[in-house]
XYZ file of C-alpha atoms in Angstrom:
371
model
C -24.965 -2.486 9.890
C -23.332 -5.912 10.141
C -19.567 -5.691 9.578
C -17.498 -8.718 8.550
C -13.773 -9.159 9.206
C -12.327 -12.221 7.435
C -8.859 -13.579 8.146
C -6.353 -12.324 5.575
C -5.301 -15.133 3.224
C -2.723 -13.459 0.991
C 0.678 -15.126 1.357
C 2.525 -13.907 4.476
C -0.111 -11.328 5.384
C -0.554 -11.013 9.138
C -2.458 -7.744 9.470
C -6.150 -7.588 10.310
C -8.911 -5.340 8.977
C -10.230 -4.336 12.397
C -8.287 -4.376 15.653
C -10.180 -5.074 18.887
C -10.129 -1.339 19.654
C -11.880 -0.619 16.367
C -14.396 -3.399 16.932
C -15.324 -1.792 20.224
C -15.907 1.534 18.423
C -18.201 -0.074 15.827
C -20.167 -1.866 18.527
C -20.458 1.337 20.569
C -22.003 2.978 17.498
C -24.665 0.287 17.344
C -23.185 -1.998 14.687
C -22.698 -5.760 14.776
C -19.210 -7.107 14.025
C -18.506 -10.671 12.899
C -14.838 -11.707 12.994
C -13.462 -14.919 11.518
C -11.813 -17.208 14.021
C -8.076 -16.515 14.169
C -8.263 -13.264 12.195
C -6.286 -11.382 14.837
C -3.663 -14.015 15.576
C -1.038 -12.152 13.557
C -1.214 -9.161 15.898
C -1.481 -11.231 19.065
C -5.229 -10.605 19.462
C -7.018 -13.877 20.159
C -10.676 -14.618 19.634
C -11.383 -13.985 23.316
C -10.078 -10.424 22.963
C -12.441 -9.812 20.064
C -15.323 -11.332 22.001
C -14.603 -8.998 24.915
C -14.654 -6.075 22.465
C -18.174 -7.093 21.421
C -17.564 -9.131 18.258
C -19.162 -12.429 17.341
C -16.701 -15.088 16.201
C -17.469 -17.009 12.999
C -15.731 -20.277 12.191
C -15.265 -19.702 8.457
C -14.714 -16.971 5.902
C -17.784 -18.222 4.069
C -19.940 -17.383 7.074
C -18.383 -13.911 7.415
C -18.997 -13.057 3.774
C -22.514 -14.498 3.773
C -23.804 -12.481 6.741
C -21.895 -9.193 6.397
C -23.244 -6.066 4.749
C -19.741 -4.561 4.707
C -16.450 -6.436 4.528
C -13.424 -4.707 6.077
C -10.042 -6.111 5.058
C -6.431 -5.060 4.592
C -5.266 -6.584 1.317
C -7.093 -7.001 -1.959
C -9.541 -9.914 -2.107
C -8.127 -13.158 -3.438
C -9.926 -15.317 -6.046
C -11.648 -17.439 -3.398
C -13.014 -14.218 -1.897
C -14.221 -12.581 -5.153
C -16.815 -15.287 -5.610
C -18.217 -14.642 -2.125
C -18.858 -10.942 -2.722
C -22.310 -9.931 -3.894
C -24.339 -6.995 -5.124
C -25.311 -4.602 -2.356
C -22.287 -5.551 -0.249
C -19.595 -2.953 0.488
C -15.928 -3.945 0.357
C -13.572 -1.582 2.201
C -9.881 -2.439 1.775
C -6.738 -1.813 -0.263
C -7.366 -2.821 -3.878
C -4.484 -1.559 -6.092
C -6.537 -2.480 -9.152
C -4.587 -0.745 -11.931
C -2.139 -3.605 -12.649
C -4.530 -6.363 -11.526
C -6.867 -7.292 -14.373
C -8.171 -10.548 -12.834
C -9.164 -8.864 -9.571
C -10.898 -6.055 -11.448
C -12.893 -8.599 -13.442
C -13.783 -10.460 -10.252
C -15.071 -7.340 -8.531
C -17.049 -6.288 -11.594
C -18.650 -9.738 -11.815
C -19.568 -9.712 -8.110
C -21.644 -6.529 -8.387
C -20.270 -5.297 -5.053
C -19.379 -1.737 -4.090
C -15.582 -1.676 -3.714
C -14.034 1.275 -1.876
C -10.228 1.394 -2.039
C -8.250 2.792 0.860
C -5.533 4.027 -1.476
C -7.711 6.454 -3.434
C -9.680 8.042 -0.577
C -8.613 11.689 -0.388
C -8.594 14.521 2.134
C -9.169 18.274 2.001
C -5.454 18.895 1.419
C -5.184 16.639 -1.619
C -3.535 13.867 0.377
C -4.301 10.146 0.615
C -5.012 9.680 4.337
C -5.623 5.930 4.255
C -2.526 5.214 2.192
C -0.287 7.461 4.290
C 0.173 5.228 7.374
C 1.249 2.225 5.317
C 3.459 4.469 3.193
C 5.146 5.636 6.388
C 5.755 2.044 7.428
C 6.907 0.976 3.950
C 9.266 3.926 3.619
C 10.989 3.062 6.871
C 11.058 -0.658 6.109
C 12.553 0.048 2.680
C 15.803 1.168 4.258
C 15.884 -1.786 6.641
C 15.322 -4.067 3.651
C 18.023 -2.312 1.642
C 20.504 -2.665 4.481
C 19.855 -6.403 4.671
C 19.997 -6.817 0.880
C 23.378 -5.065 0.717
C 24.956 -7.782 2.827
C 27.218 -10.259 1.049
C 25.262 -13.162 2.489
C 22.168 -11.799 0.700
C 23.987 -11.447 -2.673
C 24.616 -7.750 -2.075
C 27.861 -5.843 -2.560
C 28.786 -6.076 1.117
C 28.459 -2.439 2.119
C 27.136 -0.952 5.370
C 24.530 1.766 4.888
C 26.128 4.157 7.344
C 29.761 3.258 6.799
C 32.249 3.668 9.652
C 34.914 6.296 10.403
C 37.323 6.299 7.499
C 35.022 4.311 5.192
C 32.351 6.127 3.131
C 28.669 5.333 3.734
C 26.349 3.921 1.099
C 24.772 6.257 -1.441
C 20.982 6.067 -1.463
C 18.878 7.506 -4.285
C 15.156 7.876 -3.570
C 12.892 8.464 -6.559
C 9.768 10.202 -5.277
C 9.540 12.715 -2.457
C 6.109 11.817 -1.068
C 5.327 10.008 2.163
C 7.321 6.868 1.296
C 10.306 8.836 0.057
C 10.334 11.174 3.034
C 10.293 8.374 5.583
C 12.891 6.384 3.652
C 15.127 9.465 3.599
C 14.614 9.996 7.322
C 15.753 6.437 8.065
C 18.659 6.455 5.609
C 19.978 9.813 6.771
C 19.596 8.754 10.383
C 21.840 5.769 9.710
C 24.441 8.035 8.144
C 23.884 7.258 4.465
C 24.479 9.792 1.714
C 20.922 10.451 0.502
C 19.456 12.099 -2.589
C 15.717 12.549 -3.189
C 14.454 13.136 -6.727
C 11.026 14.600 -7.424
C 9.279 16.664 -10.123
C 7.566 19.061 -7.706
C 9.655 22.117 -6.875
C 7.465 23.018 -3.875
C 7.969 19.496 -2.550
C 11.739 19.697 -3.053
C 11.797 23.014 -1.181
C 9.807 21.478 1.675
C 12.178 18.519 1.846
C 15.184 20.832 1.822
C 13.719 22.720 4.777
C 12.783 19.498 6.565
C 16.212 17.879 6.384
C 18.274 21.057 6.824
C 20.872 20.057 4.269
C 21.336 16.455 5.482
C 19.640 15.207 2.300
C 20.319 16.377 -1.260
C 17.382 17.190 -3.490
C 17.316 17.048 -7.291
C 14.674 17.765 -9.873
C 13.784 14.424 -11.465
C 14.750 14.842 -15.111
C 15.591 11.668 -17.007
C 19.249 12.699 -16.938
C 19.227 13.330 -13.174
C 17.533 10.011 -12.445
C 20.068 8.138 -14.558
C 23.015 9.888 -12.929
C 21.799 9.138 -9.425
C 20.856 5.541 -10.224
C 24.282 4.860 -11.710
C 26.038 6.371 -8.680
C 23.853 4.720 -6.038
C 24.410 1.665 -3.904
C 20.665 1.621 -3.134
C 17.750 2.943 -5.205
C 14.327 3.271 -3.570
C 11.380 3.447 -5.982
C 8.789 5.579 -4.199
C 6.691 7.072 -6.993
C 2.906 7.184 -6.877
C 0.231 8.085 -9.394
C -2.984 7.687 -7.354
C -4.987 4.739 -8.614
C -2.855 4.260 -11.734
C -0.008 1.946 -12.658
C 3.389 3.211 -11.553
C 5.565 4.714 -14.304
C 8.666 2.720 -15.268
C 11.585 4.947 -14.322
C 14.540 2.556 -14.579
C 14.834 0.344 -17.648
C 16.597 -2.999 -17.918
C 19.173 -1.425 -20.211
C 20.092 1.012 -17.448
C 20.948 -1.810 -15.046
C 24.209 -2.246 -16.969
C 25.303 1.225 -15.817
C 24.658 0.527 -12.123
C 27.182 -0.622 -9.539
C 27.710 -4.382 -9.310
C 25.217 -5.858 -6.814
C 23.532 -2.540 -6.078
C 20.031 -2.837 -4.578
C 16.695 -1.741 -6.060
C 13.799 -1.552 -3.590
C 10.475 -1.136 -5.411
C 7.904 0.185 -2.949
C 5.534 0.825 -5.881
C 5.251 -2.884 -6.687
C 1.587 -2.943 -5.561
C 0.879 -0.589 -8.465
C 2.906 -2.602 -10.964
C 6.365 -1.392 -9.959
C 8.493 1.527 -11.124
C 11.443 -0.519 -12.409
C 11.082 -2.403 -15.689
C 12.564 -5.559 -14.162
C 10.370 -5.592 -11.037
C 8.143 -8.537 -10.159
C 6.357 -9.201 -6.851
C 8.230 -11.174 -4.191
C 7.409 -12.401 -0.685
C 8.895 -11.917 2.762
C 10.286 -15.471 2.689
C 11.979 -14.938 -0.694
C 12.244 -11.137 -0.916
C 15.013 -10.653 -3.475
C 16.224 -11.852 -6.853
C 18.977 -10.882 -9.280
C 18.658 -9.384 -12.734
C 21.920 -8.527 -14.510
C 23.740 -8.644 -11.158
C 21.411 -6.076 -9.564
C 19.557 -7.113 -6.400
C 15.797 -6.492 -6.585
C 13.623 -6.296 -3.463
C 9.949 -6.189 -4.477
C 7.841 -7.469 -1.576
C 4.246 -6.533 -2.365
C 3.012 -6.256 1.235
C 5.981 -4.776 3.053
C 3.989 -3.479 6.079
C 2.733 -7.027 6.637
C 6.149 -7.788 8.156
C 5.270 -5.615 11.160
C 1.545 -6.365 11.538
C 1.112 -4.988 15.052
C 2.399 -1.534 14.135
C 0.744 -1.623 10.707
C -2.693 -2.825 11.790
C -3.039 -0.217 14.517
C -1.721 2.599 12.314
C -4.083 1.603 9.498
C -7.102 1.321 11.807
C -6.493 4.776 13.250
C -6.789 6.169 9.724
C -9.655 4.053 8.380
C -11.941 4.092 11.427
C -13.772 7.412 10.776
C -14.448 6.475 7.157
C -15.534 2.946 8.051
C -17.924 4.225 10.691
C -19.425 6.636 8.159
C -20.006 3.791 5.692
C -21.510 1.642 8.435
C -23.852 4.413 9.552
C -24.982 5.667 6.152
C -24.150 2.998 3.574
C -23.994 4.367 0.035
C -25.273 7.718 1.270
C -21.845 8.235 2.897
C -20.293 8.092 -0.581
C -22.830 10.548 -1.946
C -22.308 13.050 0.872
C -18.519 12.889 1.235
C -16.463 13.634 -1.918
C -13.264 12.415 -0.260
C -14.723 9.027 0.611
C -16.374 8.927 -2.826
C -12.909 9.237 -4.398
C -12.240 5.787 -2.955
C -15.045 4.197 -4.975
C -13.348 2.021 -7.613
C -16.087 -0.430 -8.636
C -19.855 -0.213 -8.153
C -22.493 -2.646 -9.397
C -20.395 -3.999 -12.226
C -18.853 -0.724 -13.407
C -15.432 0.818 -12.899
C -15.720 4.216 -11.229
C -12.051 5.222 -11.104
C -10.669 6.770 -14.284
C -7.024 5.896 -13.564
C -7.881 2.221 -13.069
C -9.929 2.150 -16.268
C -7.214 3.828 -18.319
C -4.573 1.447 -17.009
C -6.648 -1.499 -18.233
C -7.965 0.168 -21.413
C -11.538 -0.036 -20.142
C -14.308 2.515 -19.821
C -15.302 4.159 -16.556
C -18.294 6.044 -15.239
C -18.097 8.923 -12.806
C -18.787 7.858 -9.217
C -21.652 10.357 -8.979
C -23.292 8.837 -12.048
C -22.833 5.271 -10.801
C -24.297 6.063 -7.385
C -27.265 7.884 -8.877
C -28.322 4.935 -11.024
């Protein structure tokens, strides 16, 4: 199969769909890889490195899209890329379609087969292609919170870990999954007072065992969430409903009960955000104020560390990408976990959570692939 790797064009996105190591793997398996000139610049991998790995360099994105049977990216396709997709072509990337009506319409109109990293599953019920970026985002969330707390960044002027004689910051993390766990690890390591809220008792027990009492756990009732949000200096939104829009867990009215210049970090912003007042921001302008509460809502947080992120993502996606390259649609038929990543196929939505979020109808992936 011919694999295409265009340069990412979303604002401040420096990751790349395939690293040179991955290109070498595809080529070793008998596939042809076409990489857009400059696609790897953000991770310090020049065109010569890709050529040495066996790729052919194309001058434009238009050429990549026109010749490729499968497009491998990082972020969701932008409007100029939707129109280049076509029926019979596989798109393998993060999509986060639930809150993104225009992108959904663009993919439907293209007729392509769109497989979303974030909904591919594993035998344990996990999301193996989302996990590495969740690990990065969880850790970055605490770094971002620490910066946003500074007075120069409109924060309250508090140090996350405090110093002897001065209490540390209180950090409330809503969601005890991969993002929440890694955020808690970073915050606790810096000396913050950390509470994780989650609705899964088994998960809370696991977290309690993991952190050996260094992190408090609470069952996430509405009352508990409100209490922790009001007491916190930093709130990390780390909830996930696979494929669906994130639930709104903190309302604008509740901001009035929070500490002056406390920080909200919304890691769920790709799925619409879990705070009512969230809106996407960029790395260059990451924060804004609503009712004297600092909001950090960067939609591609791992893009700030593209070397770490690109390699971590490629390690996870490579086996699935190779299966798609070797078998095409048959890989989706044979592997139920990869099939769970199918979001759009030949003009139809094949993910129920995406369809419900946009009040549209969906077909089962098995039905779509059989037709």
